Amino acid sequence: MSKWEIEPEGVMGILGDVQDETEQFGKALTEEKFEEIFNNLELMPASAGGAMRNGLFGSVPAAVSNVYNDQVGAIEAIVNRVTAGLYGVAAATQEYLNADGDMTGAAAAQAQMVIAAESGDLSYFDQYEFDQ
């Protein structure tokens, strides 16, 4: 049987790093950021690629707006999936620790079984409330 070795501190450190990156990603791609880009494009002179009334450059701010509107769902999905992954890995790590503790208890019970078999003293098992 293979042996699992998870270092919870290491897992939590990585999860913290991922959470930090996710927050930065979310802050970089907000609606406000796209509005700021959109507004700056409208204010730029036409010679620098800014908006021209009824001209070619008027398409640039609209295109930026369309890109945002088209991609907002994908951006939210990315953030949701990463966040769900963070919670899932944290929960799985906690379950691993819980199971590790349960296995330690099972090993102790097996050791007590040997002692009880030799001594006839079954008092250790009273905590489990077996019907005898």
Coordinates of N, CA and C in Angstrom, one line a residue:
M1 N 0.8 -1.2 0.0 CA 0.0 0.0 0.0 C 0.9 1.2 0.0
S2 N 0.5 2.2 -0.8 CA 1.3 3.4 -0.8 C 1.0 4.3 0.5
K3 N 2.0 5.1 0.7 CA 1.8 5.9 2.0 C 1.6 7.4 1.5
W4 N 0.7 8.0 2.2 CA 0.4 9.5 1.9 C 1.2 10.3 2.9
E5 N 1.9 11.3 2.4 CA 2.6 12.2 3.2 C 2.2 13.6 2.8
I6 N 1.4 14.2 3.5 CA 1.0 15.6 3.2 C 1.5 16.5 4.4
E7 N 2.2 17.6 4.0 CA 2.7 18.5 5.0 C 1.7 19.7 5.0
P8 N 0.8 19.7 6.0 CA -0.3 20.7 6.0 C 0.2 22.2 6.0
E9 N 1.4 22.4 6.6 CA 1.9 23.8 6.6 C 2.3 24.1 5.2
G10 N 2.9 23.2 4.5 CA 3.3 23.5 3.1 C 2.1 23.7 2.2
V11 N 1.0 22.9 2.4 CA -0.2 23.0 1.6 C -0.8 24.4 1.9
M12 N -0.9 24.8 3.1 CA -1.5 26.1 3.5 C -0.7 27.2 3.0
G13 N 0.7 27.1 2.9 CA 1.5 28.1 2.4 C 1.2 28.3 0.9
I14 N 1.1 27.2 0.2 CA 0.8 27.3 -1.3 C -0.6 27.9 -1.5
L15 N -1.5 27.4 -0.7 CA -2.9 28.0 -0.8 C -2.9 29.5 -0.6
G16 N -2.1 29.9 0.4 CA -2.0 31.4 0.6 C -1.4 32.1 -0.6
D17 N -0.4 31.5 -1.2 CA 0.2 32.2 -2.4 C -0.8 32.2 -3.5
V18 N -1.6 31.1 -3.7 CA -2.6 31.1 -4.8 C -3.7 32.1 -4.5
Q19 N -4.1 32.2 -3.2 CA -5.1 33.2 -2.9 C -4.7 34.6 -3.2
D20 N -3.4 34.9 -2.8 CA -2.9 36.2 -3.1 C -2.9 36.5 -4.6
E21 N -2.4 35.6 -5.4 CA -2.4 35.8 -6.9 C -3.8 35.9 -7.4
T22 N -4.8 35.2 -6.9 CA -6.2 35.3 -7.3 C -6.7 36.7 -7.0
E23 N -6.4 37.2 -5.8 CA -6.9 38.5 -5.5 C -6.3 39.6 -6.4
Q24 N -5.0 39.4 -6.7 CA -4.4 40.4 -7.6 C -5.0 40.3 -9.0
F25 N -5.3 39.1 -9.5 CA -6.0 38.9 -10.8 C -7.3 39.5 -10.8
G26 N -8.1 39.3 -9.7 CA -9.4 39.9 -9.6 C -9.4 41.4 -9.6
K27 N -8.4 42.0 -8.9 CA -8.3 43.4 -8.8 C -7.9 44.0 -10.2
A28 N -7.1 43.3 -10.9 CA -6.6 43.8 -12.2 C -7.6 43.8 -13.3
L29 N -8.6 42.9 -13.1 CA -9.6 42.8 -14.2 C -11.0 43.1 -13.8
T30 N -11.1 44.2 -13.0 CA -12.4 44.7 -12.6 C -13.1 45.5 -13.7
E31 N -14.4 45.7 -13.5 CA -15.2 46.5 -14.4 C -14.6 48.0 -14.4
E32 N -14.3 48.4 -13.2 CA -13.7 49.7 -13.0 C -12.4 49.9 -13.8
K33 N -11.6 48.9 -13.8 CA -10.3 49.0 -14.6 C -10.6 49.1 -16.1
F34 N -11.6 48.4 -16.6 CA -12.0 48.5 -18.0 C -12.6 49.8 -18.3
E35 N -13.4 50.3 -17.4 CA -14.0 51.7 -17.6 C -12.9 52.7 -17.6
E36 N -11.9 52.6 -16.8 CA -10.8 53.5 -16.8 C -10.1 53.5 -18.1
I37 N -9.8 52.3 -18.6 CA -9.2 52.2 -19.9 C -10.1 52.8 -21.0
F38 N -11.3 52.5 -20.9 CA -12.3 53.0 -21.9 C -12.3 54.6 -21.9
N39 N -12.4 55.1 -20.7 CA -12.4 56.6 -20.5 C -11.1 57.2 -21.0
N40 N -9.9 56.6 -20.7 CA -8.7 57.1 -21.2 C -8.5 57.1 -22.7
L41 N -9.1 56.1 -23.3 CA -9.1 56.0 -24.8 C -9.9 57.1 -25.4
E42 N -11.0 57.4 -24.7 CA -11.9 58.5 -25.2 C -11.2 59.9 -25.1
L43 N -10.4 60.0 -24.1 CA -9.7 61.3 -23.8 C -8.4 61.5 -24.6
M44 N -7.9 60.4 -25.2 CA -6.6 60.5 -25.9 C -6.9 61.3 -27.2
P45 N -5.9 62.0 -27.7 CA -6.0 62.7 -28.9 C -6.1 61.6 -30.1
A46 N -6.7 62.0 -31.1 CA -6.9 61.1 -32.2 C -5.5 60.6 -32.8
S47 N -4.5 61.5 -32.7 CA -3.2 61.1 -33.2 C -2.5 60.0 -32.4
A48 N -3.0 59.8 -31.2 CA -2.4 58.8 -30.3 C -3.3 57.6 -30.2
G49 N -4.3 57.5 -31.1 CA -5.2 56.4 -31.1 C -6.5 56.6 -30.3
G50 N -6.7 57.8 -29.8 CA -7.9 58.1 -29.1 C -9.2 58.2 -29.9
A51 N -10.2 58.6 -29.3 CA -11.5 58.6 -29.9 C -11.6 59.8 -30.8
M52 N -12.2 59.6 -32.0 CA -12.5 60.7 -32.9 C -14.0 60.5 -33.1
R53 N -14.7 61.6 -33.0 CA -16.2 61.5 -33.3 C -16.4 61.0 -34.7
N54 N -17.2 60.0 -34.8 CA -17.6 59.4 -36.1 C -16.4 59.0 -37.0
G55 N -15.3 58.6 -36.3 CA -14.1 58.3 -37.1 C -13.7 56.9 -36.7
L56 N -12.6 56.5 -37.3 CA -12.0 55.2 -37.0 C -11.7 54.9 -35.6
F57 N -11.1 56.0 -34.9 CA -10.7 55.8 -33.5 C -11.8 55.6 -32.5
G58 N -13.0 56.0 -33.0 CA -14.2 55.9 -32.1 C -14.5 54.4 -31.9
S59 N -14.0 53.5 -32.7 CA -14.2 52.1 -32.6 C -13.4 51.5 -31.5
V60 N -12.3 52.1 -31.1 CA -11.4 51.5 -30.1 C -12.0 51.4 -28.8
P61 N -12.6 52.5 -28.2 CA -13.2 52.4 -26.9 C -14.4 51.4 -26.9
A62 N -15.1 51.4 -28.0 CA -16.3 50.4 -28.1 C -15.7 49.0 -28.1
A63 N -14.6 48.8 -28.8 CA -14.0 47.4 -28.9 C -13.6 47.0 -27.5
V64 N -12.9 47.9 -26.8 CA -12.5 47.5 -25.4 C -13.7 47.2 -24.5
S65 N -14.8 48.0 -24.7 CA -16.0 47.7 -23.9 C -16.6 46.3 -24.3
N66 N -16.6 46.0 -25.6 CA -17.1 44.7 -26.1 C -16.2 43.6 -25.6
V67 N -14.9 43.8 -25.6 CA -14.0 42.7 -25.0 C -14.4 42.4 -23.6
Y68 N -14.5 43.5 -22.8 CA -14.8 43.3 -21.4 C -16.2 42.5 -21.3
N69 N -17.2 43.0 -22.0 CA -18.5 42.4 -21.9 C -18.5 41.0 -22.3
D70 N -17.7 40.7 -23.3 CA -17.6 39.3 -23.8 C -16.9 38.4 -22.9
Q71 N -15.9 38.9 -22.1 CA -15.1 38.1 -21.3 C -15.4 38.1 -19.8
V72 N -16.3 39.0 -19.4 CA -16.6 39.1 -17.9 C -17.0 37.8 -17.4
G73 N -17.8 37.0 -18.1 CA -18.3 35.7 -17.6 C -17.1 34.7 -17.4
A74 N -16.2 34.8 -18.4 CA -15.0 33.9 -18.3 C -14.1 34.3 -17.2
I75 N -13.9 35.6 -16.9 CA -13.1 36.1 -15.8 C -13.7 35.6 -14.5
E76 N -15.0 35.8 -14.4 CA -15.7 35.3 -13.1 C -15.6 33.8 -13.0
A77 N -15.7 33.1 -14.1 CA -15.5 31.6 -14.0 C -14.1 31.2 -13.5
I78 N -13.1 31.9 -14.0 CA -11.7 31.6 -13.6 C -11.6 31.8 -12.1
V79 N -12.0 33.0 -11.6 CA -11.9 33.3 -10.2 C -12.7 32.3 -9.4
N80 N -13.9 32.0 -9.8 CA -14.8 31.0 -9.1 C -14.1 29.6 -9.0
R81 N -13.5 29.2 -10.1 CA -12.9 27.9 -10.1 C -11.6 27.8 -9.2
V82 N -10.8 28.9 -9.3 CA -9.7 28.9 -8.4 C -10.1 29.0 -7.0
T83 N -11.1 29.8 -6.6 CA -11.6 29.9 -5.3 C -12.1 28.5 -4.8
A84 N -12.9 27.9 -5.6 CA -13.4 26.5 -5.3 C -12.3 25.6 -5.1
G85 N -11.2 25.6 -5.9 CA -10.1 24.8 -5.7 C -9.4 25.0 -4.4
L86 N -9.3 26.3 -4.0 CA -8.6 26.6 -2.8 C -9.4 26.0 -1.6
Y87 N -10.7 26.2 -1.6 CA -11.5 25.6 -0.5 C -11.5 24.0 -0.6
G88 N -11.5 23.5 -1.8 CA -11.5 22.0 -1.9 C -10.2 21.4 -1.4
V89 N -9.1 22.0 -1.7 CA -7.8 21.5 -1.3 C -7.6 21.7 0.3
A90 N -8.1 22.8 0.8 CA -8.0 23.1 2.2 C -8.9 22.0 3.0
A91 N -10.1 21.8 2.4 CA -11.0 20.8 3.1 C -10.4 19.4 3.0
A92 N -9.8 19.0 1.8 CA -9.2 17.7 1.7 C -8.0 17.5 2.6
T93 N -7.3 18.6 2.8 CA -6.1 18.5 3.8 C -6.6 18.3 5.2
Q94 N -7.7 19.0 5.5 CA -8.3 18.8 6.9 C -8.8 17.4 7.1
E95 N -9.5 16.9 6.0 CA -10.0 15.5 6.1 C -8.8 14.5 6.3
Y96 N -7.7 14.8 5.6 CA -6.5 13.9 5.7 C -6.1 13.9 7.1
L97 N -6.0 15.1 7.7 CA -5.5 15.2 9.1 C -6.5 14.5 10.1
N98 N -7.8 14.7 9.8 CA -8.8 14.0 10.6 C -8.6 12.4 10.5
A99 N -8.5 12.0 9.3 CA -8.3 10.5 9.1 C -7.0 10.0 9.7
D100 N -6.0 10.8 9.7 CA -4.7 10.4 10.3 C -4.9 10.3 11.8
G101 N -5.7 11.2 12.4 CA -6.0 11.0 13.8 C -6.9 9.8 14.1
D102 N -7.8 9.5 13.2 CA -8.7 8.4 13.3 C -7.8 7.1 13.3
M103 N -6.9 7.0 12.3 CA -6.0 5.9 12.2 C -5.1 5.7 13.4
T104 N -4.7 6.8 14.0 CA -3.9 6.7 15.3 C -4.8 6.0 16.4
G105 N -6.1 6.5 16.4 CA -7.0 5.9 17.4 C -7.2 4.4 17.1
A106 N -7.3 4.0 15.8 CA -7.5 2.6 15.5 C -6.3 1.8 15.9
A107 N -5.1 2.3 15.7 CA -3.9 1.6 16.1 C -3.9 1.4 17.6
A108 N -4.3 2.4 18.3 CA -4.3 2.3 19.8 C -5.3 1.3 20.2
A109 N -6.5 1.2 19.6 CA -7.5 0.2 19.9 C -7.0 -1.2 19.6
Q110 N -6.3 -1.4 18.5 CA -5.7 -2.7 18.2 C -4.7 -3.1 19.3
A111 N -3.9 -2.1 19.7 CA -2.9 -2.4 20.7 C -3.6 -2.8 22.0
Q112 N -4.7 -2.1 22.4 CA -5.4 -2.4 23.6 C -6.1 -3.8 23.5
M113 N -6.4 -4.2 22.3 CA -7.1 -5.5 22.0 C -6.1 -6.6 22.5
V114 N -4.8 -6.4 22.1 CA -3.8 -7.4 22.5 C -3.7 -7.5 24.0
I115 N -3.6 -6.3 24.6 CA -3.4 -6.2 26.0 C -4.6 -6.8 26.7
A116 N -5.9 -6.5 26.2 CA -7.1 -7.1 26.8 C -7.2 -8.6 26.6
A117 N -6.7 -9.1 25.5 CA -6.7 -10.5 25.2 C -5.8 -11.3 26.2
E118 N -4.7 -10.7 26.6 CA -3.8 -11.3 27.5 C -4.2 -11.1 28.9
S119 N -4.8 -10.0 29.3 CA -5.1 -9.7 30.7 C -6.6 -10.0 31.1
G120 N -7.4 -10.0 30.1 CA -8.9 -10.2 30.3 C -9.5 -8.9 30.8
D121 N -8.8 -7.8 30.9 CA -9.4 -6.5 31.3 C -9.9 -5.8 30.0
L122 N -11.2 -5.7 29.9 CA -11.8 -5.1 28.7 C -12.3 -3.7 29.0
S123 N -11.9 -3.1 30.1 CA -12.3 -1.8 30.5 C -12.0 -0.7 29.5
Y124 N -10.9 -0.8 28.8 CA -10.6 0.2 27.7 C -11.7 0.4 26.7
F125 N -12.4 -0.7 26.5 CA -13.4 -0.7 25.4 C -14.8 -0.1 25.9
D126 N -14.9 0.2 27.2 CA -16.2 0.7 27.8 C -16.5 2.0 27.1
Q127 N -15.5 2.8 26.6 CA -15.8 4.1 26.0 C -16.5 4.0 24.7
Y128 N -16.5 2.8 24.1 CA -17.2 2.6 22.8 C -18.6 2.1 23.0
E129 N -19.1 1.8 24.2 CA -20.4 1.5 24.6 C -20.9 0.3 23.7
F130 N -20.1 -0.8 23.7 CA -20.6 -2.0 23.0 C -21.6 -2.7 23.9
D131 N -22.6 -3.3 23.2 CA -23.5 -4.2 23.9 C -22.7 -5.5 24.2
Q132 N -22.6 -5.9 25.4 CA -21.9 -7.2 25.7 C -22.8 -8.2 26.2

